[in-house]
CSV table of C-alpha atoms in Angstrom, one decimal:
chain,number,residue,atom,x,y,z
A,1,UNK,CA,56.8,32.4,-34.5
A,2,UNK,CA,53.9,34.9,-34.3
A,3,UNK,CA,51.9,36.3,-37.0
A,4,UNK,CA,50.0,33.6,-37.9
A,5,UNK,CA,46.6,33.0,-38.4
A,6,UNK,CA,45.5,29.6,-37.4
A,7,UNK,CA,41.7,28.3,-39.5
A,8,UNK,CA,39.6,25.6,-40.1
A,9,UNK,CA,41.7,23.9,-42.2
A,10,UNK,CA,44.5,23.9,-40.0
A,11,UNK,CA,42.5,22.2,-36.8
A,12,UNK,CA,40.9,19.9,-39.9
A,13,UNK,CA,44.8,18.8,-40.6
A,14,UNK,CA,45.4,18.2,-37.0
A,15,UNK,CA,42.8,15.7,-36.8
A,16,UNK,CA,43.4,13.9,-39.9
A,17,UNK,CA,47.3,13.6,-38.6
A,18,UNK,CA,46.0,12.6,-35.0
A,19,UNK,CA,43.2,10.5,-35.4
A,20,UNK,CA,43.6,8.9,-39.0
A,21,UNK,CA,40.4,9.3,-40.9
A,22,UNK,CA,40.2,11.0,-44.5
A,23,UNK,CA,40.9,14.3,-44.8
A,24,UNK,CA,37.4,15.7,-45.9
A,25,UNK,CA,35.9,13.8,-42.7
A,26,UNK,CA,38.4,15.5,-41.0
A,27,UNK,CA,37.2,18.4,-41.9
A,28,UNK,CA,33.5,17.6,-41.6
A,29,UNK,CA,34.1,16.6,-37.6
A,30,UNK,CA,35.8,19.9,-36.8
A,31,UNK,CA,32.5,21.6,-38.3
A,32,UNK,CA,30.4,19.2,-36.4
A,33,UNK,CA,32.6,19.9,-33.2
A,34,UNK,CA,32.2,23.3,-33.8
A,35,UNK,CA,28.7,23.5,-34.8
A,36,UNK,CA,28.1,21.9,-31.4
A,37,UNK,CA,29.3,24.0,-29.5
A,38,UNK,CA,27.6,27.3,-31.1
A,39,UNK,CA,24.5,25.8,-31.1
A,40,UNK,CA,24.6,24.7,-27.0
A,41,UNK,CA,25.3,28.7,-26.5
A,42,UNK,CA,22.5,29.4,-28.7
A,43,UNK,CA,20.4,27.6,-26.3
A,44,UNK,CA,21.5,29.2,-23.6
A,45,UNK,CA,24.1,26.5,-22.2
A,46,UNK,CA,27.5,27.2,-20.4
A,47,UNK,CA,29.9,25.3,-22.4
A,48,UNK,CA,32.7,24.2,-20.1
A,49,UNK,CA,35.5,22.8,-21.8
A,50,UNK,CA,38.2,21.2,-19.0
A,51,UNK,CA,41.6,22.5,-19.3
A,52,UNK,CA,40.5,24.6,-21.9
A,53,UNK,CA,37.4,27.1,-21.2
A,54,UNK,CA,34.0,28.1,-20.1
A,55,UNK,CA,31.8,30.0,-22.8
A,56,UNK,CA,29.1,31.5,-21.0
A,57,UNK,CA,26.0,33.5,-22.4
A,58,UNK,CA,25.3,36.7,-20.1
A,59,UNK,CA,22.4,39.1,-20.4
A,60,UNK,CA,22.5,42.7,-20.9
A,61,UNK,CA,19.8,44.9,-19.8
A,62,UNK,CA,19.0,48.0,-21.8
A,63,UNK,CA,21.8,50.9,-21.0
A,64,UNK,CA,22.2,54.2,-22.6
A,65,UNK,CA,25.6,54.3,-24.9
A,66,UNK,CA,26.9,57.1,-26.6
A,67,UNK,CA,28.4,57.6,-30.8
A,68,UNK,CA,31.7,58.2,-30.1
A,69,UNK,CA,31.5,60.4,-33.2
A,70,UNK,CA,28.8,62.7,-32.5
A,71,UNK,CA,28.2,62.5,-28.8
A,72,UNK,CA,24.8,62.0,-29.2
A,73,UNK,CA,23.1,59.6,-26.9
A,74,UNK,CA,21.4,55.9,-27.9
A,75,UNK,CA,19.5,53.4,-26.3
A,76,UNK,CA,21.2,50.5,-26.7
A,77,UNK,CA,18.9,47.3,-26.4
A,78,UNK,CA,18.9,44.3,-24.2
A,79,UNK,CA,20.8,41.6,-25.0
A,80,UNK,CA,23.0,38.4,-24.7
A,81,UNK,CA,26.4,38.3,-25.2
A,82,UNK,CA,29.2,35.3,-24.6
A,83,UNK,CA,32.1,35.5,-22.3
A,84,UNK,CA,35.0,33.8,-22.7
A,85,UNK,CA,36.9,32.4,-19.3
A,86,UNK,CA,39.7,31.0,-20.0
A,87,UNK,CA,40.9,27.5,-18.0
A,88,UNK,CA,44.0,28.4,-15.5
A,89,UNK,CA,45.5,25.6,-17.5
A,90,UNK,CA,45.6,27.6,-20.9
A,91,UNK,CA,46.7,30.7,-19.0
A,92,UNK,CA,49.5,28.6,-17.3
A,93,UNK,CA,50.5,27.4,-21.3
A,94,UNK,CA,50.5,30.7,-23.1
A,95,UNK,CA,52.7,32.6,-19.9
A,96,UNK,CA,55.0,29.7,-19.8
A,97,UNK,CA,55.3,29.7,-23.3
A,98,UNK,CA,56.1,33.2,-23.6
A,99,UNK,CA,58.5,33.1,-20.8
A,100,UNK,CA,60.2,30.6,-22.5
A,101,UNK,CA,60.2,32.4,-25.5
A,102,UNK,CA,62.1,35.9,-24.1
A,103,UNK,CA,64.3,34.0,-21.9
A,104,UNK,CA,65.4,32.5,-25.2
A,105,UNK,CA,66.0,35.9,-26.6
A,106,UNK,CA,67.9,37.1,-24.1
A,107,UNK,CA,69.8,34.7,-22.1
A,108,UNK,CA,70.9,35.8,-19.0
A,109,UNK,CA,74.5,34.4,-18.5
A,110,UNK,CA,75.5,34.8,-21.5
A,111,UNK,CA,78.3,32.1,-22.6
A,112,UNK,CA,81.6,32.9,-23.1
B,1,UNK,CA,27.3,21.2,-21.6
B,2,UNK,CA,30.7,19.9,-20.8
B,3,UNK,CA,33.0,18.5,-22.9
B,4,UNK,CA,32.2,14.4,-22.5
B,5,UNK,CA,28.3,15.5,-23.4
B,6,UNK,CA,29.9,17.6,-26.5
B,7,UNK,CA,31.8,14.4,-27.5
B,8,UNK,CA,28.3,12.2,-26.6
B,9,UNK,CA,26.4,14.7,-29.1
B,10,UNK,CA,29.2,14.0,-32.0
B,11,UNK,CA,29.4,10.8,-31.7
B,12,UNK,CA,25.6,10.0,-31.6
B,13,UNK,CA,25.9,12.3,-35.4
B,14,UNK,CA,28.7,9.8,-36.2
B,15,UNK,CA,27.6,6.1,-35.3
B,16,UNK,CA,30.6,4.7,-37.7
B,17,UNK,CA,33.1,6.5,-35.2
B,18,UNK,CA,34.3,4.9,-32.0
B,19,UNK,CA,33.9,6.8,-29.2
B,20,UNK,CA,37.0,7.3,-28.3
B,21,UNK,CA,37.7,8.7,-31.7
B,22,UNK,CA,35.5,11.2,-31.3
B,23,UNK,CA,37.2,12.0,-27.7
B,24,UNK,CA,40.5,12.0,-29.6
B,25,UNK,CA,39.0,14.5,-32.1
B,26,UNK,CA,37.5,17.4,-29.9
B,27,UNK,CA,40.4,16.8,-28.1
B,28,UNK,CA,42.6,17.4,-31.1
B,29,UNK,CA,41.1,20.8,-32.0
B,30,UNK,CA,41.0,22.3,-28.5
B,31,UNK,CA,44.8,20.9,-28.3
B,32,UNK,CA,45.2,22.6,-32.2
B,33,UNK,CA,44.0,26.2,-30.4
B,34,UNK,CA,45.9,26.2,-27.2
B,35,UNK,CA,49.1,25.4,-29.2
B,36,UNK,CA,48.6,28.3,-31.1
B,37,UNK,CA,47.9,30.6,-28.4
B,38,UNK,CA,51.2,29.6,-26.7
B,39,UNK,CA,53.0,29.8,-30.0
B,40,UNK,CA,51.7,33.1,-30.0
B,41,UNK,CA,49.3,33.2,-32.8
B,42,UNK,CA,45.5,34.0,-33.4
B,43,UNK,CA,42.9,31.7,-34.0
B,44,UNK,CA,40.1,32.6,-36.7
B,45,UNK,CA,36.7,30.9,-37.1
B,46,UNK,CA,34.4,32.0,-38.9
B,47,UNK,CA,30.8,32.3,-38.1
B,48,UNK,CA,32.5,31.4,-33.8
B,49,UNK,CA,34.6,34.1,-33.1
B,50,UNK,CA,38.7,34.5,-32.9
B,51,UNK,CA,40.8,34.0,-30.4
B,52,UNK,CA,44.1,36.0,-29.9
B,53,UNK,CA,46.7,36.7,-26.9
B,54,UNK,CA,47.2,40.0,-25.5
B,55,UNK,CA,50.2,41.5,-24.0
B,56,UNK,CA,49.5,43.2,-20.6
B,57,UNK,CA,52.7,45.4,-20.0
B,58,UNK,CA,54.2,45.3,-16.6
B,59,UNK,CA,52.9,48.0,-13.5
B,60,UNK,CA,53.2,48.8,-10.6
B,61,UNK,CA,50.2,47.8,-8.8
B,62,UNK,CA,49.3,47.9,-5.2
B,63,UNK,CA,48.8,45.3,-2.3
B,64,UNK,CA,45.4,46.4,-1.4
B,65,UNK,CA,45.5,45.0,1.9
B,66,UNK,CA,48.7,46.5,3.1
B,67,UNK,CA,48.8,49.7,0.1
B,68,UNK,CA,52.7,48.5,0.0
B,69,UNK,CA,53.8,48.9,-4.0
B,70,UNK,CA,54.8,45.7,-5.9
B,71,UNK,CA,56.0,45.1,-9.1
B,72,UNK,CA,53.4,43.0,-11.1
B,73,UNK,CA,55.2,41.8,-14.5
B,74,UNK,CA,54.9,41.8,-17.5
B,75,UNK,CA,51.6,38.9,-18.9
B,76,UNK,CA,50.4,37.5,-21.8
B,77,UNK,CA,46.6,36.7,-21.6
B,78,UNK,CA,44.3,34.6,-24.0
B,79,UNK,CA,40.9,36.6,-25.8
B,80,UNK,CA,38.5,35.7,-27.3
B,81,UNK,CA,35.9,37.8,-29.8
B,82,UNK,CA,32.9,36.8,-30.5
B,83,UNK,CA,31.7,36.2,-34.5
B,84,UNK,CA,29.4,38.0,-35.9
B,85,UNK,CA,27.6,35.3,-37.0
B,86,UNK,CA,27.2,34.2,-33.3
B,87,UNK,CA,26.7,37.5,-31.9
B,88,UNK,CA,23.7,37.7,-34.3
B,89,UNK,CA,22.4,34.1,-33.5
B,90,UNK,CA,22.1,35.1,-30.2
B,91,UNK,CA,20.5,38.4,-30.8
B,92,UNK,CA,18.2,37.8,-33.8
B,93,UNK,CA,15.8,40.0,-35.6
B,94,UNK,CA,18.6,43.2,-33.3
B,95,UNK,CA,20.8,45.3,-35.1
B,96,UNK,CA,24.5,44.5,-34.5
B,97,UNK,CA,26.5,46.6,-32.9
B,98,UNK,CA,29.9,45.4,-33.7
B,99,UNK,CA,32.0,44.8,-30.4
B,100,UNK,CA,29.7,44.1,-27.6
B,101,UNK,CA,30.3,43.4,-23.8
């Protein structure tokens, strides 16, 4: 069940099961597909994927953080970071999958 | 960009594929993530980011219009961390600062 960690190669096997081309193409599209989408929030872009999510590049303006270590204070310079929103869909797929899941583990009229 | 401009771009880097197999293979790999999100695993790309569930315990939070107590349960909510790689694509020539936002 959980525990593990999904790669590459795994979303490269997916393809080569679902849309029939060689395996190394395979392989070669998910990097493409992938490559794509880095490089659009490179630029700047909001990637909105339907029924999956939005990656969106946000800027920071300089603020004042601290080393949790030693206290002492450090500027801490502008910049852009990405935020991840997830689609309601994918939120409706992992809650219903992990009520599924307990309900599963712990039925609650137990047969007899 | 959305995602029919994403499989526009692919496809115009792969003239030998139909279009619709390039449709079936973005698809394919946002369909490979969600599935193992809801099966409760973590996603890891390198040089992207990862993307993981978290477990938000339930509480007892508050109906802020009427400040009556309710029960909000128990939730399992999709992250996502940005690479390195990324992060420093985005921030180049800066000094990374490891977890960011």
């Amino acid at each position: 069940m959980a525990g593990k960690t999904v790669t590459r190669a795994d979303l490269a096997e997916s393809v080569f099961r679902k849309v029939g081309l060689s395996r190394t193409e395979s392989a070669e599209l998910v990097e493409t597909v992938l490559d794509e989408i880095c490089a659009a929030i490179v630029r700047g872009e909001t990637v909105k994927l339907s029924s999956f999510a939005t990656f969106q590049v946000r800027d920071k303006n300089e603020r004042i953080g601290r080393n949790p270590k030693t206290g002492e204070e450090v500027p801490i310079s502008p910049r852009r970071v990405m935020t991840f929103k997830a689609s309601n869909v994918l939120k409706q797929r992992i809650l219903k999958a992990h009520a599924q899941r307990k309900a599963k583990l712990k039925p609650q009229n137990p047969a007899s | 960009m959305i995602k029919s401009e994403l499989v526009q771009i692919v496809a115009a880097r792969n003239p030998h594929l139909y279009h619709r197999d390039v449709e079936n293979i973005v698809n394919a790999v946002l369909d490979e993530i969600t599935d193992a999100l809801a099966a409760g695993n973590r996603v890891e790309l390198r040089g992207f980011g990862a993307f993981s569930v978290k477990n938000r315990p339930s509480r007892s939070g508050r109906n802020p219009r009427t400040g009556d107590s309710v029960f909000v349960e128990e939730k399992w909510v999709p992250f996502f961390k940005t690479g390195k790689e990324l992060r420093e694509r985005l921030n180049p020539g800066q000094p990374d600062l490891g977890d960011s936002d």
